[in-house]
Coordinates of C-alpha atoms in Angstrom, one line a residue:
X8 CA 30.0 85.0 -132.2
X9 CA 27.0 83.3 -131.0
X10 CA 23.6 84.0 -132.8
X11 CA 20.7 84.7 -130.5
X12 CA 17.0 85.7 -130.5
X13 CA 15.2 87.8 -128.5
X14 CA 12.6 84.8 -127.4
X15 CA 13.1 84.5 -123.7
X16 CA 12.5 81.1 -122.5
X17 CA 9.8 81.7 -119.9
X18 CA 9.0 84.4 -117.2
X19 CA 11.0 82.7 -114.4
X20 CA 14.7 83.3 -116.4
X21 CA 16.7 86.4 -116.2
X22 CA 15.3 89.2 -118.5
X23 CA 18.0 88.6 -120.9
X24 CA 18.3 84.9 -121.1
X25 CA 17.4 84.0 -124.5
X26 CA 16.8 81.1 -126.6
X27 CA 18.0 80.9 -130.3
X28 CA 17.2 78.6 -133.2
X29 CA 18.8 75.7 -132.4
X30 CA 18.1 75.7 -128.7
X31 CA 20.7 76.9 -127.2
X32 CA 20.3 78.9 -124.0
X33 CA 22.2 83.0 -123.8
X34 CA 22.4 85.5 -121.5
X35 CA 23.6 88.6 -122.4
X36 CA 24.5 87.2 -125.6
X37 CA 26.8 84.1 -124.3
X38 CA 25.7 80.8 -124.9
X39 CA 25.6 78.4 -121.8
X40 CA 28.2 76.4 -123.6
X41 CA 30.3 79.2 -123.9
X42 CA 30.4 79.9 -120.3
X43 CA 31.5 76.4 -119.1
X44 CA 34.3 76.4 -121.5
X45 CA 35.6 79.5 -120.0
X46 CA 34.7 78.8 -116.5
X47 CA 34.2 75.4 -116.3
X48 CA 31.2 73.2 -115.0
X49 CA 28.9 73.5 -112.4
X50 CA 28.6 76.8 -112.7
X51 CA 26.4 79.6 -110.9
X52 CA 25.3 82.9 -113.1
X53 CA 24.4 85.7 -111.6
X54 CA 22.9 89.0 -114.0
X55 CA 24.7 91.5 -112.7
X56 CA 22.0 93.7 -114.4
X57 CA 19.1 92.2 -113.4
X58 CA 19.9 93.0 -109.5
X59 CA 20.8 96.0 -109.9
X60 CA 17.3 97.3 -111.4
X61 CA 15.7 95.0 -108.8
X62 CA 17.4 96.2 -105.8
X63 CA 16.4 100.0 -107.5
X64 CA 12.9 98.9 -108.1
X65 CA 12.3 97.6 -104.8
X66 CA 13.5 100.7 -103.0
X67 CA 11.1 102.5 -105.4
X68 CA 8.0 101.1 -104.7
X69 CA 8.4 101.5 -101.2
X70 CA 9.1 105.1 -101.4
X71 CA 6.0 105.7 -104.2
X72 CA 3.8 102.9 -101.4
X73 CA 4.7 104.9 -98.0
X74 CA 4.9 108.4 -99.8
X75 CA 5.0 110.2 -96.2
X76 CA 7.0 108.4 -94.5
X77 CA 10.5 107.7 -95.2
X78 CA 11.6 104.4 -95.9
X79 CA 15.0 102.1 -96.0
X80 CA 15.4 99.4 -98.0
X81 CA 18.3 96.9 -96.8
X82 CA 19.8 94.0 -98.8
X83 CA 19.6 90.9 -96.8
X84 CA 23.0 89.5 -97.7
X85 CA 22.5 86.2 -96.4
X86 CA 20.8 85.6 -99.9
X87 CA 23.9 86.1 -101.7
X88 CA 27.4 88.0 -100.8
X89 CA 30.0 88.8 -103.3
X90 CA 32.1 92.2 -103.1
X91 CA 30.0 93.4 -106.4
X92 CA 26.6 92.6 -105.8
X93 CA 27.0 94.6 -102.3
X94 CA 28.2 97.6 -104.0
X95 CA 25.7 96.9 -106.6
X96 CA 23.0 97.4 -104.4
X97 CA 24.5 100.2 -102.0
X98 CA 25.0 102.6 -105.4
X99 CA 21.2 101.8 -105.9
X100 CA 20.3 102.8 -102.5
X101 CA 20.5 100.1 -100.2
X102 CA 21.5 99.2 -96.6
X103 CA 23.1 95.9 -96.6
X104 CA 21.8 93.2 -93.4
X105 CA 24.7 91.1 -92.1
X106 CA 24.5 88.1 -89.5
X107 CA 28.1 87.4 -89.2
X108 CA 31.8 88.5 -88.3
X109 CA 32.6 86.9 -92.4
X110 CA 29.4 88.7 -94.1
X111 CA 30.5 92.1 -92.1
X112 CA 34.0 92.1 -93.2
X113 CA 33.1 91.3 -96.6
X114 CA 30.6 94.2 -96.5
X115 CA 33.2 96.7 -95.2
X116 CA 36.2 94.8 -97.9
X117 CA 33.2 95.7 -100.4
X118 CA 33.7 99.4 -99.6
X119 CA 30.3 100.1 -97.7
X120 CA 30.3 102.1 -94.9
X121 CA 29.2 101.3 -91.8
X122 CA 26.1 103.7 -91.8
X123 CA 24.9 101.3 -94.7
X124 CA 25.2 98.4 -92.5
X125 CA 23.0 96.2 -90.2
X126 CA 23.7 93.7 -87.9
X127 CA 21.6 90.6 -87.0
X128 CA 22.1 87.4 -84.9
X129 CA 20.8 85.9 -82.5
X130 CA 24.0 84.9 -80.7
X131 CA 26.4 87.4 -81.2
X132 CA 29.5 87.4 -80.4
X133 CA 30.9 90.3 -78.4
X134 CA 33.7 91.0 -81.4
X135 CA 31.4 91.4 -83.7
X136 CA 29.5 93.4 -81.5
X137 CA 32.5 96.0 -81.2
X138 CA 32.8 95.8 -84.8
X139 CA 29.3 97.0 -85.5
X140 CA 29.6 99.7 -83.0
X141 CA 33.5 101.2 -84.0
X142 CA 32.6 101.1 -87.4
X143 CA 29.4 103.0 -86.6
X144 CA 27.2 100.4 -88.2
X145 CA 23.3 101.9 -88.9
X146 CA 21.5 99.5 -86.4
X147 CA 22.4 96.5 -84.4
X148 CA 19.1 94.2 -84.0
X149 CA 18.6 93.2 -80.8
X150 CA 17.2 89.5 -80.3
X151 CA 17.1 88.6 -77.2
X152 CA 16.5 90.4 -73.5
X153 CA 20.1 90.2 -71.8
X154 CA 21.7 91.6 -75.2
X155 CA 20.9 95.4 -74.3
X156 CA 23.2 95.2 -71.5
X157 CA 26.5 93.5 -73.2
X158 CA 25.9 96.1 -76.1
X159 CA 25.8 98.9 -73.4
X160 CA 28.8 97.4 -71.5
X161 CA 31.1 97.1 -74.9
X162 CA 29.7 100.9 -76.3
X163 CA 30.5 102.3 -73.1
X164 CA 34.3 100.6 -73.7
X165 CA 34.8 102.0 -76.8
X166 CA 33.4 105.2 -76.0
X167 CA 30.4 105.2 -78.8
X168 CA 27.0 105.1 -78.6
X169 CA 25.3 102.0 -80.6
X170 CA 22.1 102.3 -82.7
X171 CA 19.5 99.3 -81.7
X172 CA 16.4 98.2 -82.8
X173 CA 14.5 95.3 -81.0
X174 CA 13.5 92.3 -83.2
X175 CA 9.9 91.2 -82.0
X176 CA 8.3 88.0 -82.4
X177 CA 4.6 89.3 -83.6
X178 CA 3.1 86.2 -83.4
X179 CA 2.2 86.0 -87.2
X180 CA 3.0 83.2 -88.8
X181 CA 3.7 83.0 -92.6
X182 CA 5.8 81.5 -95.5
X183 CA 6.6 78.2 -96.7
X184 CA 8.3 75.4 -94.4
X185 CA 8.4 75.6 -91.1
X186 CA 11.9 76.4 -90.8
X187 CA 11.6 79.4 -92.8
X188 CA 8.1 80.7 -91.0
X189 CA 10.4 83.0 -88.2
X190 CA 7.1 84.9 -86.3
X191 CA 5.5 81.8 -84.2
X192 CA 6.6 81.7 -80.9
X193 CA 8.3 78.3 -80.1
X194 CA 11.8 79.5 -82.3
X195 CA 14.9 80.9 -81.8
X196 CA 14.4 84.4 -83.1
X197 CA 13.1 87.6 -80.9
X198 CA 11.3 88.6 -78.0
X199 CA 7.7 87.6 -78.1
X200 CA 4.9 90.3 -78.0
X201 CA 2.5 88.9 -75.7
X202 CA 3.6 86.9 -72.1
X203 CA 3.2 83.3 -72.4
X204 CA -0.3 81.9 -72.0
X205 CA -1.7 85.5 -73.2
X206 CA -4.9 84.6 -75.6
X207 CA -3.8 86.8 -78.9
X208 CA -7.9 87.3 -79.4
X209 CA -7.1 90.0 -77.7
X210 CA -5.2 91.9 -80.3
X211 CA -8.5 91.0 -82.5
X212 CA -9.4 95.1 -82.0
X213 CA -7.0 96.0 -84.5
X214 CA -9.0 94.7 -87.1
X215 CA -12.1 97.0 -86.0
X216 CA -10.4 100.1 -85.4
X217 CA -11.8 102.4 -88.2
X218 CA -9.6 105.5 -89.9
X219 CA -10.5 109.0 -88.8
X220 CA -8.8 110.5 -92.2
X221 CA -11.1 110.8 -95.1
X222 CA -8.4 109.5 -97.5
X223 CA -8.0 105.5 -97.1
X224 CA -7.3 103.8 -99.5
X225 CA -6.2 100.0 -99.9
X226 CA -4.8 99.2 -103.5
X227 CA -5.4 96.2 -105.4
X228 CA -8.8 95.5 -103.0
X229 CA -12.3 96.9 -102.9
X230 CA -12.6 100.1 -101.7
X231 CA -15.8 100.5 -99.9
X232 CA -17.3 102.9 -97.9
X233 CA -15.1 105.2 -95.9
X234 CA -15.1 105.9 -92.4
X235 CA -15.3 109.5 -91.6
X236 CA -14.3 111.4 -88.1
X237 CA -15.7 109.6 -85.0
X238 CA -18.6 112.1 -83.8
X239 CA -18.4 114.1 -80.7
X240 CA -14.7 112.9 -80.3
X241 CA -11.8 115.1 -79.7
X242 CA -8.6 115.0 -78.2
X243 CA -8.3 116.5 -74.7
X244 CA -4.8 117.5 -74.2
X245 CA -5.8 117.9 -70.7
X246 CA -6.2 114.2 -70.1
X247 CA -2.8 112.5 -68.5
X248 CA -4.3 109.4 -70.4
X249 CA -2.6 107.0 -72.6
X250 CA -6.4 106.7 -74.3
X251 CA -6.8 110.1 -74.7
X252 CA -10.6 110.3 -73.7
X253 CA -12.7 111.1 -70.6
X254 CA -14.0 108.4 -68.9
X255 CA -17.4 109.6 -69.8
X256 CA -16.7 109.1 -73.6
X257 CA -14.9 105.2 -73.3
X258 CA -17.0 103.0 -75.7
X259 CA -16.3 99.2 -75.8
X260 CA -14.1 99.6 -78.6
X261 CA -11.9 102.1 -76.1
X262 CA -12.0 99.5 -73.6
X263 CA -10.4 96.3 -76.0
X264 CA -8.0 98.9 -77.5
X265 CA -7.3 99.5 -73.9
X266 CA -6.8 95.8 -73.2
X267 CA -5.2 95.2 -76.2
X268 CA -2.3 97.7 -75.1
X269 CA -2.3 96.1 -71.2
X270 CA -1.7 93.0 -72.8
X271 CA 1.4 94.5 -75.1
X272 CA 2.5 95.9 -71.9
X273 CA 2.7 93.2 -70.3
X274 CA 4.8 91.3 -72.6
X275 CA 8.6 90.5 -72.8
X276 CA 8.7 93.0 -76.0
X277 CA 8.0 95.8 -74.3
X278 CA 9.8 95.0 -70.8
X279 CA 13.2 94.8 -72.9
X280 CA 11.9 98.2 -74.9
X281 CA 12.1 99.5 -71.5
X282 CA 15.8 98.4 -70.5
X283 CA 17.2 99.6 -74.0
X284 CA 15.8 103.1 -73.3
X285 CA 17.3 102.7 -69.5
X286 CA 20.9 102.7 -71.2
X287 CA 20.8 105.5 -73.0
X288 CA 23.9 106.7 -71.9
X289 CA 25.4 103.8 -74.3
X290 CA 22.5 103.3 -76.4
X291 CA 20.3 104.7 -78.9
X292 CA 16.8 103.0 -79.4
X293 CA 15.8 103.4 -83.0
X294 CA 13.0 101.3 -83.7
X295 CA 11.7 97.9 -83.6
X296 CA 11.7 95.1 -86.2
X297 CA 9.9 92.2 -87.4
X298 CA 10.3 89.0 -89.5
X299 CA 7.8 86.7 -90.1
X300 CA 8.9 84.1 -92.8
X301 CA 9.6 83.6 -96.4
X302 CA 8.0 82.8 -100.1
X303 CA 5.2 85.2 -98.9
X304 CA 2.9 86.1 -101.9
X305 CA 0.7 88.6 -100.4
X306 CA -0.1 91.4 -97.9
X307 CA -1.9 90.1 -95.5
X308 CA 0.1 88.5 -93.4
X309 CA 2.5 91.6 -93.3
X310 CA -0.4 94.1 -92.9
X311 CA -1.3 91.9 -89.7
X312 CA 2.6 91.2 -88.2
X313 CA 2.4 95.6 -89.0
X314 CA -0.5 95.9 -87.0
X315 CA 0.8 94.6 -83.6
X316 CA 3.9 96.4 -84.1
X317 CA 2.5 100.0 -84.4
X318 CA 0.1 98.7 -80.9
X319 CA 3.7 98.0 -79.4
X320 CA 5.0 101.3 -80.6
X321 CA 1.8 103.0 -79.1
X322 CA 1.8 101.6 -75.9
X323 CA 5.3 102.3 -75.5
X324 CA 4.6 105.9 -75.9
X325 CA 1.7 105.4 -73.3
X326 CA 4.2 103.8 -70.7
X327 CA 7.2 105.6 -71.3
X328 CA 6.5 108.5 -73.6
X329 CA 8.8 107.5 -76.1
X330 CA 7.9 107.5 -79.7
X331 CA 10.1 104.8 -81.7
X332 CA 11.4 106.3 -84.8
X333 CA 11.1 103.4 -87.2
X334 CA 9.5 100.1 -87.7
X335 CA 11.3 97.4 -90.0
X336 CA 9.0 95.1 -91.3
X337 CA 11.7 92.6 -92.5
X338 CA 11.6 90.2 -95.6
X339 CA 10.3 87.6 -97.1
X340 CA 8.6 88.4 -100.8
X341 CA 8.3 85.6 -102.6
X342 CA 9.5 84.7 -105.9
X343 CA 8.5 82.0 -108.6
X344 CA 10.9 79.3 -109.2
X345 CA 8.8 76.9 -111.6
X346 CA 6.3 78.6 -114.6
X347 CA 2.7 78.9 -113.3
X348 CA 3.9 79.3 -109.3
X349 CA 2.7 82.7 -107.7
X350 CA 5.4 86.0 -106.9
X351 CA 4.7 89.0 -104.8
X352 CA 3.8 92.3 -107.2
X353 CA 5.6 94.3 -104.8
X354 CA 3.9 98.0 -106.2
X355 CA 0.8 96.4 -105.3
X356 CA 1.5 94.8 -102.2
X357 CA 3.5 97.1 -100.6
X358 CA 0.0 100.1 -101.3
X359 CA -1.6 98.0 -99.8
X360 CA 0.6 97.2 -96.6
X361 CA 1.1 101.1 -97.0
X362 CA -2.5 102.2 -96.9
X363 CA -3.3 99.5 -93.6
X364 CA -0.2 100.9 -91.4
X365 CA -0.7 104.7 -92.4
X366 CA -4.5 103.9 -91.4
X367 CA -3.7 102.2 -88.3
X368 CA -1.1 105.1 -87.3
X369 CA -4.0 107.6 -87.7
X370 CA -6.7 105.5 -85.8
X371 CA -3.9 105.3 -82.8
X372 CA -3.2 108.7 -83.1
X373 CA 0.4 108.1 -83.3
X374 CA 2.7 110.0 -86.3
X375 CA 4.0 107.9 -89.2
X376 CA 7.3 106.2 -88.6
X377 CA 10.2 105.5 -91.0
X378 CA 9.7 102.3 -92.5
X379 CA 12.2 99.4 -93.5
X380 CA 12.4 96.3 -95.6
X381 CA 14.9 93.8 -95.9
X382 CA 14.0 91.6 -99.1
X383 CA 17.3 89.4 -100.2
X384 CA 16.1 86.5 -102.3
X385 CA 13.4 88.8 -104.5
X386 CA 16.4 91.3 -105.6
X387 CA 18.9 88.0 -106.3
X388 CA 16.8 84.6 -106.9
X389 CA 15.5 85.8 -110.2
X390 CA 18.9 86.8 -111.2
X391 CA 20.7 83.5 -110.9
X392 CA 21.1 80.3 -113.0
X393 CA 22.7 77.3 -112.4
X394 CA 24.4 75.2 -115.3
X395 CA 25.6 71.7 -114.9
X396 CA 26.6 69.1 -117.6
X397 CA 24.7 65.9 -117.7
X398 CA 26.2 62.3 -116.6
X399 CA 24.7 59.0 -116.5
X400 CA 20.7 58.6 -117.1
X401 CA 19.0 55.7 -115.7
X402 CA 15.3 54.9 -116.7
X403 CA 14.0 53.3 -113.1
X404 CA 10.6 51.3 -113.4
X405 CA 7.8 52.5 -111.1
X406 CA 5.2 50.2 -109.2
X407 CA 1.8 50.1 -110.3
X408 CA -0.6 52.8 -108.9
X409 CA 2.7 55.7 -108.7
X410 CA 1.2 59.2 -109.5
X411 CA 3.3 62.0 -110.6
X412 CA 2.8 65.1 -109.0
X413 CA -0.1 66.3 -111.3
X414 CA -2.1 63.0 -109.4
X415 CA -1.6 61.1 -112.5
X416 CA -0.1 57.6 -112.7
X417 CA 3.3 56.8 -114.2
X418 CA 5.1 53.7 -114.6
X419 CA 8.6 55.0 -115.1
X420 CA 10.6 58.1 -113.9
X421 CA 14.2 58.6 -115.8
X422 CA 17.1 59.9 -113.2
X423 CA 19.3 62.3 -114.8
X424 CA 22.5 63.2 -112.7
X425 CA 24.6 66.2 -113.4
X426 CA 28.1 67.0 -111.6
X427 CA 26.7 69.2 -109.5
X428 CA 23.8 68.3 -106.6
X429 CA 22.7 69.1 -102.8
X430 CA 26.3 70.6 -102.4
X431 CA 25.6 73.7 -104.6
X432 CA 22.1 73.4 -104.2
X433 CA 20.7 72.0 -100.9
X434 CA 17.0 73.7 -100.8
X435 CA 15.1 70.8 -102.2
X436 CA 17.0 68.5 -99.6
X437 CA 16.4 70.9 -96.6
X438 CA 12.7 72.3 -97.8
X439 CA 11.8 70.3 -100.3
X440 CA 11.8 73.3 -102.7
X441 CA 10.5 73.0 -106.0
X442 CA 12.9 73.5 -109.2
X443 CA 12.6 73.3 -113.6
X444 CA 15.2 72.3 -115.5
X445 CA 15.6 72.8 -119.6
X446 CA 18.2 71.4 -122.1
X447 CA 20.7 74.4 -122.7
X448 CA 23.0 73.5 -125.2
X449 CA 20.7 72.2 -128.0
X450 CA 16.9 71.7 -129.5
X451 CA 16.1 68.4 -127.8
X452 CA 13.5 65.8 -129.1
X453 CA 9.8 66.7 -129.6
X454 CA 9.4 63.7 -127.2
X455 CA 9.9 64.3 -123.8
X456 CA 10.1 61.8 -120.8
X457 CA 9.6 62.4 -117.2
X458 CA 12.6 63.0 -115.6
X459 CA 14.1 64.0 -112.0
X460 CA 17.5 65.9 -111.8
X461 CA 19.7 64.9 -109.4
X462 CA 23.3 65.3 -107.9
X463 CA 26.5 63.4 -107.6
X464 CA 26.4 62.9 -103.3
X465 CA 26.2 59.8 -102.0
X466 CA 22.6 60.8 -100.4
X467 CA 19.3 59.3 -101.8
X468 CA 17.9 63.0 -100.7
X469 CA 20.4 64.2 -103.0
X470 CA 17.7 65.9 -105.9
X471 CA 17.9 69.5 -107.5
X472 CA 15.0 68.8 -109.3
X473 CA 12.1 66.4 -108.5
X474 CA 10.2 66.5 -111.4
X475 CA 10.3 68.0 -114.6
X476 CA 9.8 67.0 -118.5
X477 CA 13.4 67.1 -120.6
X478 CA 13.6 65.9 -124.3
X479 CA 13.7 62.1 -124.9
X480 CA 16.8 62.1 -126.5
X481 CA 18.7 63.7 -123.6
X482 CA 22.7 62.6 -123.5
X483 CA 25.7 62.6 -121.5
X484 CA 27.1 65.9 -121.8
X485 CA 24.4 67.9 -122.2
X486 CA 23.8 70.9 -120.5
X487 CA 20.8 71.4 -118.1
X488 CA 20.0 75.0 -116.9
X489 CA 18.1 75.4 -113.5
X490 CA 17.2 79.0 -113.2
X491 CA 16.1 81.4 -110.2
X492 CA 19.2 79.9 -108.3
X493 CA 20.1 83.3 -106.9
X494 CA 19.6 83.1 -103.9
X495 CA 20.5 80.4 -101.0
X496 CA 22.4 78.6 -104.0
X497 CA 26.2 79.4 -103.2
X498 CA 26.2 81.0 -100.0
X499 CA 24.6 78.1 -98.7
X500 CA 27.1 75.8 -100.8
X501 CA 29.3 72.8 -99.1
X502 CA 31.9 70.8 -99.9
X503 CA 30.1 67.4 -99.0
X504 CA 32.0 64.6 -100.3
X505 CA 34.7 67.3 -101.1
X506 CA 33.2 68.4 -104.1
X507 CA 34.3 71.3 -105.1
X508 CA 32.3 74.5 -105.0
X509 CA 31.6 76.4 -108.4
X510 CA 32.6 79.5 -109.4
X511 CA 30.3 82.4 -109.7
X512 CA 30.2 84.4 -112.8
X513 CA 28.2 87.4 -112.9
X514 CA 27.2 88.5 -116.8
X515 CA 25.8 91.3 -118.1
X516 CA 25.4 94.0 -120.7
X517 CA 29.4 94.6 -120.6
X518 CA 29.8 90.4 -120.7
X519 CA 31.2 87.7 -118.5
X520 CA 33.6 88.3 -115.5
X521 CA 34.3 86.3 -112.3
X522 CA 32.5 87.5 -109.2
X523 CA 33.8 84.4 -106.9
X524 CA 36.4 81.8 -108.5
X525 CA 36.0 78.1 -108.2
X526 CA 37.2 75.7 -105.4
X527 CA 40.5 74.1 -106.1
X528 CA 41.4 70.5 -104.9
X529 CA 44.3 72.4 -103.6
X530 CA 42.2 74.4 -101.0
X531 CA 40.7 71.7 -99.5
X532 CA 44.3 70.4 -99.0
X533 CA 45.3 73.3 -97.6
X534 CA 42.5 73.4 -95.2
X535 CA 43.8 70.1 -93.6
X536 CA 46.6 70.2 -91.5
X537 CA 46.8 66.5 -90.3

């Protein structure tokens, strides 16, 4: 039986990773050397636990931040997909996002039913299409203007009516790389806001529109003086006016509000808005949705992408007189994945995202609508681990005036390589994302050296870790631990150089059990029929 402490390593580790007296690294009582006996080496964890009270705290805070308005959490399952973590976070309230013919069939396999589904693309192919819509999935996201008509054409031939939602480009752009920042214009996601060549100053209004309710409120900032009712301003239910006013009463505020909207309505957003209400024979328009990036620490940025979307939901009421039942505000909360980087406080966060919309909504005079978020890698990143045993270790000499990433000068960098590398891990490869590793299996040296982890692929890029400090006396078959490997870890896994990809083993208050077995030299045989 292996002894453990309760001394958890560092916030960034699963809540029951735990260290004991001679170093080595649990979870859930099993020791990391443990684990690769039994399942072997690389090897991704996955607290089983741990997403499961994520995925249920999530879905709370939204509920406790919009509080009058109802609100949908869905899984983004892109993150990670395994028949058990889906049902996992369906029995804890979810919807589950899916992108793909293999991630819907797993979903359904999983036991959710289609009314906990979502699907997303933006080139979808007409089978999965049909799927969505025979299985009675909960929304299918529209992304681009001529995909109303092919879902119309293959609902009317199955005799259903399909749930869509419009994914908008806001024109917000946030989030780390570029590849993962999804809400600037020149990408392959959406249909923009505003027509090419519009100046988005225009949309500045939004920021000056002041709340007509007494009770604002913006948690977590300064709360200042309140705005009170406008004086002498009333609705006129007599006015056949988007604006609401008599011309007599427009103030220049009126007048950028009401430029603000002709510019929304003169977008591509709003123009395909109109066609999926056209075909509603076939289709039912639920909403509109937005995404604007990843690794997002803070409200801002969402409260602003929110903003243009409830304009977009009010001028469509103005043109068409059609009030869209729900806004998705997508993903994107970040997580920490070295000690001392920043995370979202979600409860916080979402209040304040909460009190800007709900004040918006009520400046607009428009009613609440249901509101939706799709986080993935905050419910699973935290969650996961990564284990690897080490290999060779190579000291490599540095040239006088190298700096390490502190800005201070080195003159050698040790290269440790495990047997694992970009193929179960290819984030620091494709965004250069920052990773910490610790000695698992032992209490290493008080005397550490600077080290960088890297893999077994013949790629120079090839680096799961580009810098971190590991005990001195560090060996060949050690074990090295990278944690918050949750997310983007296996399901973004490769057999490059036909390695073979790990197992998943999900662990947890009732132990150890596979959730996805290991790559076997024979499948990659069987996959080649020359």
């Amino acid at each position: 039986m292996d002894i453990v402490s309760d001394r958890q390593p560092s916030a960034i580790w699963p809540d029951a990773a735990s260290l004991d007296g001679q170093g080595q690294l649990s979870f859930h009582g099993r020791t990391a050397g443990s684990l690769l006996d039994e399942f072997g080496s690389p090897l991704y964890l996955m607290d089983t636990d741990m997403v499961a009270n994520r995925a249920r705290r999530f879905a709370q805070a939204a509920a406790q931040a919009f509080a009058n308005s109802t609100t949908h959490v869905s899984y983004a399952g892109k993150a990670f997909m395994s028949k058990e973590i889906i049902r996992l976070v369906v029995e804890a309230g979810l919807l589950v996002d899916t992108c793909s013919m293999g991630e819907m069939r797993l979903a359904l396999a999983a036991g959710a039913p289609g009314r906990r589904l979502v699907l997303h693309g933006n080139n979808k192919a007409d089978e999965e299409i049909a799927l969505a819509i025979d299985e009675g999935f909960d929304k299918i996201v529209v992304d681009e203007p001529q995909e109303p008509a092919r879902i119309a054409a293959i609902a009317r031939r199955l005799g259903k009516r399909a749930r869509v939602m419009l994914r908008v480009t806001a024109g917000i752009h946030a989030g780390g790389h570029e590849y993962i920042s999804t809400a600037h214009e020149d990408q392959k996601f959406g249909v923009s806001l505003l027509a090419a060549g519009t100046d988005a100053a225009v949309l500045d209004v939004l920021d000056t529109l002041s709340d007509p309710s007494p009770a604002v409120s913006d948690t977590g900032h300064a709360q200042g003086q309140v705005a009170g009712p406008q004086e002498g301003r009333e609705l006129d239910y007599q006015v056949r006016s988007p604006y609401d006013i008599r011309g007599a009463q427009v103030t220049d505020q009126d007048r950028a509000l009401a430029a603000a909207m002709e510019a929304v309505a003169a977008g591509p957003a709003l123009a395909v808005l109109k066609d999926m209400l056209s075909r509603q024979d076939d289709l039912e328009l639920v909403g509109i949705h937005s995404h604007i990036g990843s690794q997002i620490h803070e409200a801002t940025a969402f409260i602003q992408a929110a903003k243009r979307m409830m304009l977009l939901r009010k001028t469509f009421y103005a043109t068409d007189a059609f009030t869209l039942p729900e806004v998705d505000l997508g993903g994107g909360y970040s997580v920490a994945y070295t000690d001392g980087e920043d995370s979202m406080d979600i409860e916080t966060e979402l209040s304040r995202l909460a009190g800007a919309v709900n004040g918006l909504n009520r400046s607009l005079g428009m009613p609440a609508p249901s509101i939706s978020f799709e986080p993935g890698r905050w419910i699973v990143a935290p969650a996961g681990v990564s284990l690897y045993r080490v290999g060779s270790i190579k000291p490599v000499a540095l040239p006088e005036g190298t700096l390490d990433s502190q800005g201070r000068p080195i003159s050698e960098r040790v290269y440790v390589s495990v047997d694992g590398g970009m193929s179960d891990n290819i984030r620091p490869a494709l965004y250069g994302a920052d990773y910490t590793a610790r000695l698992a299996n032992r209490q290493g040296s008080q005397e550490t050296m600077l080290a960088r982890v890297v893999g077994m692929h013949c790629e120079s890029g090839d680096i799961i870790v580009h810098e971190c400090r590991l005990p001195a006396d560090l060996k060949r078959d050690d074990i090295l631990a990278v944690p918050v490997t949750g997310a983007y870890g296996r399901t973004m896994a490769s057999s490059y150089n036909q390695a073979l990809i790990p197992a998943v083993v999900g662990v947890g208050a009732q132990g150890a059990h596979l959730l996805m077995r290991r790559q076997t030299i024979e499948d990659l045989l069987d996959l080649d029929q020359g």
